[in-house]
Coordinates of C-alpha atoms and ligand atoms in Angstrom, one line a residue:
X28 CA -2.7 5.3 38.3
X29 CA -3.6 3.9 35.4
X30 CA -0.8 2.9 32.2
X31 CA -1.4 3.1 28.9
X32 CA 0.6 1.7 25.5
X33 CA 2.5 5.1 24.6
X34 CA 0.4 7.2 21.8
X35 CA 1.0 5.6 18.4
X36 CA 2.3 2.1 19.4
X37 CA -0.3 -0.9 19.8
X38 CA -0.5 -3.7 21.7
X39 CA -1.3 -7.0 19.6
X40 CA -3.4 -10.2 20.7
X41 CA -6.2 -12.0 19.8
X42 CA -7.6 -12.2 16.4
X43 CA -4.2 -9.9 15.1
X44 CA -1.8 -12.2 16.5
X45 CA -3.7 -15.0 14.3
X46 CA -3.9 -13.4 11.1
X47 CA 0.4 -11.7 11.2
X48 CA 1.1 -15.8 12.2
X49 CA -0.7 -16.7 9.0
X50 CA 1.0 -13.7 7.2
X51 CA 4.4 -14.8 8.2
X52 CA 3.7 -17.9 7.5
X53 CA 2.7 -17.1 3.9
X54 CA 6.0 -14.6 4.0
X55 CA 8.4 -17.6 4.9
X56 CA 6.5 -19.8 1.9
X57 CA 7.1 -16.7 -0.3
X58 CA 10.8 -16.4 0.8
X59 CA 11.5 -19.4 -0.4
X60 CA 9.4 -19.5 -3.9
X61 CA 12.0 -15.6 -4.4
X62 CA 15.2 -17.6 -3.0
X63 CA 15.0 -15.1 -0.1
X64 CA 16.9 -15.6 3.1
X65 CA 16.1 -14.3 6.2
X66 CA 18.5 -11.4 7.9
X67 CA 17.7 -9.6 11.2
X68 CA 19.3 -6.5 12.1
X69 CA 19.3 -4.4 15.1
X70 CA 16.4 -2.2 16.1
X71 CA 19.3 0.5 16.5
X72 CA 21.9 1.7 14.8
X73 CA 24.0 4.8 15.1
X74 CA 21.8 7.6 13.7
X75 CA 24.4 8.6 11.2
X76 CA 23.3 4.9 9.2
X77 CA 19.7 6.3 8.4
X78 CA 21.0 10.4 8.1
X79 CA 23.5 8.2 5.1
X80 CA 21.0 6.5 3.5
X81 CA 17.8 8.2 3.9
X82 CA 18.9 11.6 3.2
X83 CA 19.5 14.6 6.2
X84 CA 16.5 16.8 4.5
X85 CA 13.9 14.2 4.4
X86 CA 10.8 14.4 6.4
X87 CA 12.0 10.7 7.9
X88 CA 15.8 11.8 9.0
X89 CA 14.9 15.3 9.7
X90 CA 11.9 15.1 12.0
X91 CA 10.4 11.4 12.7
X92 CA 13.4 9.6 14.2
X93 CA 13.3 8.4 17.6
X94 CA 17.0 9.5 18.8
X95 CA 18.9 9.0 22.0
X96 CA 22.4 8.8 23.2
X97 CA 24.0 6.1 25.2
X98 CA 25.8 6.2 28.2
X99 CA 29.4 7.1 26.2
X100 CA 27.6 9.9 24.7
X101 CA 27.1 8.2 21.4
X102 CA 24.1 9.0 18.9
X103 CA 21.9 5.9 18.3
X104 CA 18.4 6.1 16.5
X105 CA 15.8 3.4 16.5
X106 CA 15.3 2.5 13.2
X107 CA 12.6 4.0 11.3
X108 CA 12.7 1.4 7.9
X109 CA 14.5 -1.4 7.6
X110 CA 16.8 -1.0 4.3
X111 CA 19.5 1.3 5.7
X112 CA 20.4 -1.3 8.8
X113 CA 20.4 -3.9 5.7
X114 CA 22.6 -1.9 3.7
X115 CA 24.9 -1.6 6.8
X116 CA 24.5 -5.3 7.6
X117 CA 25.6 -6.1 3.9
X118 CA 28.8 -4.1 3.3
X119 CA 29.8 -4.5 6.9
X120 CA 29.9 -8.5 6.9
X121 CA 31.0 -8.0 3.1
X122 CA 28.0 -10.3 2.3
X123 CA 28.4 -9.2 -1.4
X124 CA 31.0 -12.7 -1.3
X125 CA 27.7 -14.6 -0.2
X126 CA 26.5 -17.2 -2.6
X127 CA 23.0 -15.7 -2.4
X128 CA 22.4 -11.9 -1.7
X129 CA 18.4 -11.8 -1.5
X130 CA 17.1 -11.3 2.0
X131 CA 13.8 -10.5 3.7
X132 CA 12.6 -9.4 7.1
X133 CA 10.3 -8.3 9.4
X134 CA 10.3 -6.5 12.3
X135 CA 9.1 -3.0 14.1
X136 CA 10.2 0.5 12.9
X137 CA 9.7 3.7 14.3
X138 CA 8.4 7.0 12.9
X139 CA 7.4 10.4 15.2
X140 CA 4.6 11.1 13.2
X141 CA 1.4 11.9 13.7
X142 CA -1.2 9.0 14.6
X143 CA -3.6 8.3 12.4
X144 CA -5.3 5.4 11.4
X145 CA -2.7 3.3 9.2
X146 CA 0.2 5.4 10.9
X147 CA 1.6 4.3 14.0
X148 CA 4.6 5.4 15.7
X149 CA 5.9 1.6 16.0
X150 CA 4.5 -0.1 13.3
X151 CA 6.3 -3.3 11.7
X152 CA 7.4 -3.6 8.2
X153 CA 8.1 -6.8 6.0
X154 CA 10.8 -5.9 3.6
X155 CA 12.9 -7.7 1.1
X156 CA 16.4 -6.5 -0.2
X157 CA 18.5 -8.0 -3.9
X158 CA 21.8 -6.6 -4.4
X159 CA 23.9 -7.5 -7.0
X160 CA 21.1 -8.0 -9.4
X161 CA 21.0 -4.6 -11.8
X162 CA 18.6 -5.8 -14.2
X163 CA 14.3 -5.1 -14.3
X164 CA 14.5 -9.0 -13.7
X165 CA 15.4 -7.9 -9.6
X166 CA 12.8 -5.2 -9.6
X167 CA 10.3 -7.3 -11.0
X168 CA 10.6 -9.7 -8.0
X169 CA 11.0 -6.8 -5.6
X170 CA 7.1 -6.0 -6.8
X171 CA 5.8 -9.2 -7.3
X172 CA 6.7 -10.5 -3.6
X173 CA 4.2 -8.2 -2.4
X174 CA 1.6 -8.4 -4.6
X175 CA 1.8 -12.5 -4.2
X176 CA 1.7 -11.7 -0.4
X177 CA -1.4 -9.2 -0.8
X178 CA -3.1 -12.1 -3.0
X179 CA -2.5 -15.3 -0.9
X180 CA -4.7 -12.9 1.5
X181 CA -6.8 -12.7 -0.9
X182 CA -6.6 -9.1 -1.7
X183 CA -6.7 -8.0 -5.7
X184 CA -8.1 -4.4 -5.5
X185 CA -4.7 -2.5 -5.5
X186 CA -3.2 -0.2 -7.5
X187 CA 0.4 -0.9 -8.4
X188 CA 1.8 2.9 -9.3
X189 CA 5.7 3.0 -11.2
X190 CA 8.0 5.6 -11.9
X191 CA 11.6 5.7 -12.7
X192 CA 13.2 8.6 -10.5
X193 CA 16.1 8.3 -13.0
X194 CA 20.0 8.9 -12.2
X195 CA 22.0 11.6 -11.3
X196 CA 23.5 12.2 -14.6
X197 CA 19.7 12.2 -15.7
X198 CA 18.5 14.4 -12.4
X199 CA 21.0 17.0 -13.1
X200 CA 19.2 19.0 -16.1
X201 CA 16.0 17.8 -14.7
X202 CA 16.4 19.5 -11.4
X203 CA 17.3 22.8 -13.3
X204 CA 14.1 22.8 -15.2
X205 CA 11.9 22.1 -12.2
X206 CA 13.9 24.7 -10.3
X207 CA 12.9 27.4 -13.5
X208 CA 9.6 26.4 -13.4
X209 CA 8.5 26.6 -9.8
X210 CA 10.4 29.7 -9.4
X211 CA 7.8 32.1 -10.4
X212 CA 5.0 30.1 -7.7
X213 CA 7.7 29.4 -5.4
X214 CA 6.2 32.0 -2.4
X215 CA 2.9 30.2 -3.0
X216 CA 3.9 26.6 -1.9
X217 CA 3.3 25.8 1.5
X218 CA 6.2 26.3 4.1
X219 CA 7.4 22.6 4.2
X220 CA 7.7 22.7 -0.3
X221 CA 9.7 26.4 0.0
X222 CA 12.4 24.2 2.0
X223 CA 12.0 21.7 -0.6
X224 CA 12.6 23.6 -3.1
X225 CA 15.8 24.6 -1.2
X226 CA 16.7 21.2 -0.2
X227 CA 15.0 18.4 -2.2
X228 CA 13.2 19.9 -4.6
X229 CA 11.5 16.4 -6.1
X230 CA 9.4 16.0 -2.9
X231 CA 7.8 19.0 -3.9
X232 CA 5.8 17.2 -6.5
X233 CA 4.2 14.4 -3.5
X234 CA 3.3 17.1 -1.6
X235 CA -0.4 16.8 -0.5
X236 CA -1.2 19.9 0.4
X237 CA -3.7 20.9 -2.7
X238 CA -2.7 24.1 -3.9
X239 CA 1.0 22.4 -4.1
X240 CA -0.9 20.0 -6.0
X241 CA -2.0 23.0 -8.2
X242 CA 0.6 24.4 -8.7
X243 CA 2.9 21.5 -9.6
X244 CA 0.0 19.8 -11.8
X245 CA 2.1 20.5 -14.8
X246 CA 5.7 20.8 -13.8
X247 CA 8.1 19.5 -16.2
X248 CA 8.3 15.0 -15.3
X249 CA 11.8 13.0 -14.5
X250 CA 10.5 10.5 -17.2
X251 CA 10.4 13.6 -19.8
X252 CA 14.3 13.9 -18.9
X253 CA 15.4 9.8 -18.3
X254 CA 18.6 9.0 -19.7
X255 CA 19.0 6.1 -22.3
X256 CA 20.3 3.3 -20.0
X257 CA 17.5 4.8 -17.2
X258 CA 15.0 4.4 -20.0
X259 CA 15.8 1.3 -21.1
X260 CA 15.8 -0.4 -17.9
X261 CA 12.4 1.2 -17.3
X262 CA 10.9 -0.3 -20.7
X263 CA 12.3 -3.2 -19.7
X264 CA 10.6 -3.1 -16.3
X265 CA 7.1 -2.5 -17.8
X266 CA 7.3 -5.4 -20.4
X267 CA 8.1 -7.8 -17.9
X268 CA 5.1 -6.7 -15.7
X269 CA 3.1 -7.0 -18.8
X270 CA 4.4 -10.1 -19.1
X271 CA 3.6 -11.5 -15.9
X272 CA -0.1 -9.8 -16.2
X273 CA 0.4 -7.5 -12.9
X274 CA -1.3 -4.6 -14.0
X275 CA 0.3 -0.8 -13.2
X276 CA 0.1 2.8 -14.1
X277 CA 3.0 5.3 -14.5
X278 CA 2.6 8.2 -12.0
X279 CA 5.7 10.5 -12.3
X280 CA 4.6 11.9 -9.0
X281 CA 5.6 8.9 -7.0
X282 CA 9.3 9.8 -6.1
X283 CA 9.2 8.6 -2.4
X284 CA 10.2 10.1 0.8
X285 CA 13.6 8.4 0.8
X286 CA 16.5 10.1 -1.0
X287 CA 18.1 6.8 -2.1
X288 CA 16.4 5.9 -4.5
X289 CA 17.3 5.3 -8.3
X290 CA 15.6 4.1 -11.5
X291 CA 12.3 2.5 -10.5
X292 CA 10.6 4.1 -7.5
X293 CA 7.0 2.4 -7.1
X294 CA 3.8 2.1 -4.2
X295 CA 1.2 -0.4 -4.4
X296 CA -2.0 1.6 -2.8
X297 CA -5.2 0.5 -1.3
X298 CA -7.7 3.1 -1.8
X299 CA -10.3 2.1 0.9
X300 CA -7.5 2.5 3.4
X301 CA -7.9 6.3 3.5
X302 CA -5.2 9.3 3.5
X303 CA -2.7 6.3 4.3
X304 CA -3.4 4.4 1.2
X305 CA 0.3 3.3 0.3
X306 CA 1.0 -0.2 1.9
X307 CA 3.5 -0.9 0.3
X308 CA 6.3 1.2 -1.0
X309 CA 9.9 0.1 -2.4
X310 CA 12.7 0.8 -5.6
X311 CA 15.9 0.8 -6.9
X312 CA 19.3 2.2 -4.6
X313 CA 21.7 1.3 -6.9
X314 CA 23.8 4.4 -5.6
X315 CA 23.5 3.2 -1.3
X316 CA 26.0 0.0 -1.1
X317 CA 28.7 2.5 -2.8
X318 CA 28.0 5.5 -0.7
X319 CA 28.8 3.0 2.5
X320 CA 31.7 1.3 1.5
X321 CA 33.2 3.0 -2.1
X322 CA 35.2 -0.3 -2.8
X323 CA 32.4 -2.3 -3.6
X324 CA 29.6 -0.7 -5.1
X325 CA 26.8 -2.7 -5.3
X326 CA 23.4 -2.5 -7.4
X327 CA 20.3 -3.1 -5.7
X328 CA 16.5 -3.1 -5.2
X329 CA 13.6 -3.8 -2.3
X330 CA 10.4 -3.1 -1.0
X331 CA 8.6 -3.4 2.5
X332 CA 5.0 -3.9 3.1
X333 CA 3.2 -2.1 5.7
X334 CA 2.1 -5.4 8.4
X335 CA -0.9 -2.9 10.4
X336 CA -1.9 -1.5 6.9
X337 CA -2.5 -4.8 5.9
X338 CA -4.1 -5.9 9.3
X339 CA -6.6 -2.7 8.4
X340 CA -7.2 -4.0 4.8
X341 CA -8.2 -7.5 6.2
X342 CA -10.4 -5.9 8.7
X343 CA -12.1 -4.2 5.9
X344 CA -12.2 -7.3 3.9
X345 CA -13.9 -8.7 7.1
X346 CA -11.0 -12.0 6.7
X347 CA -10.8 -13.8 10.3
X348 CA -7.7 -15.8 11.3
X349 CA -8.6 -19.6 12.1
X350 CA -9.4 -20.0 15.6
X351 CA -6.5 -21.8 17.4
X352 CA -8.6 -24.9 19.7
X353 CA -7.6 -26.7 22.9
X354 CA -7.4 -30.5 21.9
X355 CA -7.7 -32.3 25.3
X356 CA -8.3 -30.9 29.0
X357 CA -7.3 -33.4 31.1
X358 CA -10.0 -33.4 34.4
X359 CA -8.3 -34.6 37.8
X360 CA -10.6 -36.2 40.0
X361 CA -9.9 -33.9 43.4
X362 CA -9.4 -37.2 45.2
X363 CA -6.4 -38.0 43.7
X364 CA -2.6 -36.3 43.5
X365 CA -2.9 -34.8 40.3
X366 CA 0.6 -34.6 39.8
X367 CA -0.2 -38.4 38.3
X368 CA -1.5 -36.9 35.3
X369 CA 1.9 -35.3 34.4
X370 CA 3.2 -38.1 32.2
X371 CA -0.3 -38.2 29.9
X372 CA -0.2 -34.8 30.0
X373 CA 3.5 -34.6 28.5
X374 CA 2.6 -37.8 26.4
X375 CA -0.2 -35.6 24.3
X376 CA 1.7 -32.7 23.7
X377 CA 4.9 -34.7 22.3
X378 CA 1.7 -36.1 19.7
X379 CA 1.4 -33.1 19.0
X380 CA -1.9 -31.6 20.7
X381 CA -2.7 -29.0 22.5
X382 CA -3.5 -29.8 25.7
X383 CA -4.1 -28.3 29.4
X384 CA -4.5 -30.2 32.8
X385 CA -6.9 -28.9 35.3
X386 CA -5.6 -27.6 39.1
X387 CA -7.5 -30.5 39.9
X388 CA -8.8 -29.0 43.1
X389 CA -12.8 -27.9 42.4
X390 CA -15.5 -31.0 41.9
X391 CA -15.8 -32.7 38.2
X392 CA -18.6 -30.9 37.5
X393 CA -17.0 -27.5 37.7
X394 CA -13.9 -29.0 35.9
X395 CA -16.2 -29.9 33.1
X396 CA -17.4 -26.3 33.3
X397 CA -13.8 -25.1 33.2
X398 CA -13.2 -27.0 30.2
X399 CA -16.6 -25.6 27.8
X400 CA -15.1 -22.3 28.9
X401 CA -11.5 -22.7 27.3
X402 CA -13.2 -24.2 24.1
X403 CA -11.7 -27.9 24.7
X404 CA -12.4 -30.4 21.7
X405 CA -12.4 -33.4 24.6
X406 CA -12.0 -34.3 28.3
X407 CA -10.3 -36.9 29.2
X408 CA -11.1 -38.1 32.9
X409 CA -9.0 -38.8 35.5
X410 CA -10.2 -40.5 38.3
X411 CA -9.4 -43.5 40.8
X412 CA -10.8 -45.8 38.6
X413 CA -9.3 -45.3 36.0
X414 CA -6.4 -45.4 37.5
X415 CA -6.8 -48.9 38.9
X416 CA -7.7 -49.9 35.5
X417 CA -5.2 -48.2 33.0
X418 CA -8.7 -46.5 31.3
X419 CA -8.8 -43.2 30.6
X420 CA -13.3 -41.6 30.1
X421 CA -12.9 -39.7 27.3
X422 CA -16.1 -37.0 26.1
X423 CA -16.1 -35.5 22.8
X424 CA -17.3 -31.7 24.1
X425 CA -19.7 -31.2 20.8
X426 CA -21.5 -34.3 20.1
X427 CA -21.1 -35.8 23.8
X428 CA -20.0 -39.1 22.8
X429 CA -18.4 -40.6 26.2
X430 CA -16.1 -43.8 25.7
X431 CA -13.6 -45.5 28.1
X432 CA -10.4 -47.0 26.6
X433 CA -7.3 -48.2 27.4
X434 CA -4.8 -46.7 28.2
X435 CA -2.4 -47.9 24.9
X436 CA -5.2 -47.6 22.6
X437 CA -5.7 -43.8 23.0
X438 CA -2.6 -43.7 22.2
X439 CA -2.9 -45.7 19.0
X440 CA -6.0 -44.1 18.3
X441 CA -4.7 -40.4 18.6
X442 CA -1.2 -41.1 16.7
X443 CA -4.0 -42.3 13.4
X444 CA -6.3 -39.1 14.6
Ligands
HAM110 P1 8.2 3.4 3.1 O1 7.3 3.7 1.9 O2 8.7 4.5 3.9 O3 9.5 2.6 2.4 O4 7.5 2.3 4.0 C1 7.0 1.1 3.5 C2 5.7 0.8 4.1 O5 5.8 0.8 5.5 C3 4.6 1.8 3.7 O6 4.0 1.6 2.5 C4 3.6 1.6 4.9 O7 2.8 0.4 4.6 C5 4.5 1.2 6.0 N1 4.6 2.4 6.9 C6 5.5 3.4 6.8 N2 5.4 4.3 7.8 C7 4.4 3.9 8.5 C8 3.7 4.3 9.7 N3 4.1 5.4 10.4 N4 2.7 3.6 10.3 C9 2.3 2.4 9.7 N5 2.9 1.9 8.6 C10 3.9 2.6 8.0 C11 10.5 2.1 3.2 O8 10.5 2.1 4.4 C12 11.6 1.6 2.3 N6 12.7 1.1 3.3 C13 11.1 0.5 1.5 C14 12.2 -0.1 0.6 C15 12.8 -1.3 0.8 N7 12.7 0.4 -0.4 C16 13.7 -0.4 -0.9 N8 13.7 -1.4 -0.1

């Protein structure tokens, strides 16, 4: 019998491994430049968290969530995005009294949906949160963290797509007027945007089914219907973007699958990555902190960044990860108890280099062989005789430069590299 990674999740080595350590090495430089700490949350939480925040009729809550029950009968759900266990995490540890309030993570989520390249069942997001912060100022960071990401990778061809999804004193006569107008076409959407139209009528307009596309080409726009201080804080938004040369276009058709969103909703899209293009997606919940826990409503904004949508757009980009290489093997000559070499061998890795010693059991020769195989920079032989003399042979593997030396002075002569 043979076992396979379950259908949509992905097992990740090799050259993948390389390039996430380099992106979360660039996320944790990042974190710092946005005064970002780091917060981890569970990769469960009682499902009523995500059917809170996320919204009971979106596609997320209502179909993709991986749900079980524990052994007291109680309903837990792995998490499918990272802001609602966030939002949970903050009001419950009442981190609002916390000097700073700006997090980031990373981590897997989990979605039922249907495979496809760029959509995975267990993918892994990096996300970043602000509360307390209601100005564009927040939401400014909470774009450019990813687009400084995407371009330390050197990636520049995206398209960063705003809105401003608006308030629910602003959503109110809004709603009415889409209602009105979809009416009359409303037995021609497709079966998913007739509950919509029921339920959550502004997913109608992402649809991407083309003749809801049609059909809701020119339906009446949030923007057409923002309120002043929604508005303003979008003007503000777009001048400070100006201001900090990122470019963007206004699409009042991104309104995001999540229902907490408020004010700016925005998706920075790759186009060469297909149907899946948005890999990154994020906006204002200045409503969620308060629908938790009433007492202290909180403002706040985020964004995560798809990690395997960006592993696809540096395969496309054709960017490998440096290579990690062995330093030293240390070669045992058979005629010896090799468990002399332990102190050298402990000796180069607290200098800091990689290192591996041989079993110590075949002939040098097929040591030597052992060591071309694993890539090693140098040998460093180990025999009788240079254990009588306090020498080590060491061979440089690609110019083949042999030298004996002391014991000490490799030492010396490693520490100044
Ligand atoms: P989201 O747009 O649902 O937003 O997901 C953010 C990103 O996660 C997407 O742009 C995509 O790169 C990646 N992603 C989502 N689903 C999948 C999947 N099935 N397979 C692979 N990658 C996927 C959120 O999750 C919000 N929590 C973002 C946010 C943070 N808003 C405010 N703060």
């Amino acid at each position: 019998m043979s076992f396979m990674a379950v259908k949509g999740s992905k097992d990740l080595f090799g050259n993948e491994i390389l390039l996430i350590e380099k992106i979360e090495n660039i996320v944790k430089k990042l974190a710092k430049n946005f005064y970002l700490e780091e917060i981890r949350t569970p990769i469960f939480e009682y499902t009523d968290v995500f059917k809170r925040a996320i919204g009971v009729e979106t596609d997320i809550v209502s179909k993709e969530m991986f749900e079980l029950q524990d052994r007291g009968g109680r309903n837990l759900c792995l998490r499918p995005e990272g802001t609602a266990g966030v939002v949970r995490a903050f009001c419950e540890h009442k981190l609002f009294q916390s000097k700073n309030t700006r997090y980031f993570y990373q981590g897997p989520m989990f979605r039922a949906e249907r495979p496809q390249k760029g959509r995975q069942r267990q993918f892994h997001q990096i996300g970043i949160e602000i509360f307390g912060e209601k100005e564009a100022q927040a939401d400014f960071d909470a774009i450019a963290f990813p687009i400084e990401l995407l371009q330390e990778l050197n990636i520049f061809d995206f398209q960063l797509k705003i809105n401003s999804v608006g308030c629910p004193q602003c959503r109110t006569p809004y709603f009415s007027h889409l209602k009105q107008y979809l009416e009359p076409h409303k037995q021609k959407l497709c079966e998913q945007c007739q509950n919509r139209f029921e339920k959550n009528i502004l997913r109608v307009l992402d649809c991407k089914n083309e003749n809801c596309r049609n059909l809701t080409q020119n339906a009446p726009v949030l923007l057409d219907y923002l309120c002043e201080e929604c508005n303003r804080h979008f003007s503000c938004l777009q001048t400070l973007l100006k201001s900090g040369n990122i470019d963007f276009q206004i699409d009042p058709k991104i309104v995001r699958g999540l229902d907490y969103y408020t004010k700016t909703a925005f998706e920075i899209q790759l186009n060469y990555l297909g149907s899946q293009n948005a890999i990154c997606g994020g906006g204002r919940y200045d409503g969620l902190v308060g629908f938790f826990d009433p007492k202290n409503p909180t403002p706040a904004v985020g964004s995560a960044i798809g990690l395997e949508r960006l592993l696809l757009a540096l395969e496309e980009k054709k960017v490998a990860a440096q290579e990690k290489l062995l330093d030293y093997y240390i070669i045992v000559d058979p005629e010896i108890d090799y468990s002399q070499a332990i102190p050298l061998l402990q000796k180069i890795r607290t200098m800091g280099f990689s290192v591996l010693l041989d079993e110590g059991k075949k002939n040098i020769s097929k040591q030597f062989k052992e060591a071309n195989k694993k890539g090693a920079l140098n040998t460093i032989v180990f025999g009788k005789e240079e254990l009588e003399n306090n020498t080590l042979t060491i061979k440089n593997m690609q110019t083949g430069e042999q030298k004996k030396v002391l014991f000490q002075d490799f030492f010396k002569e490693a520490k100044n590299g």
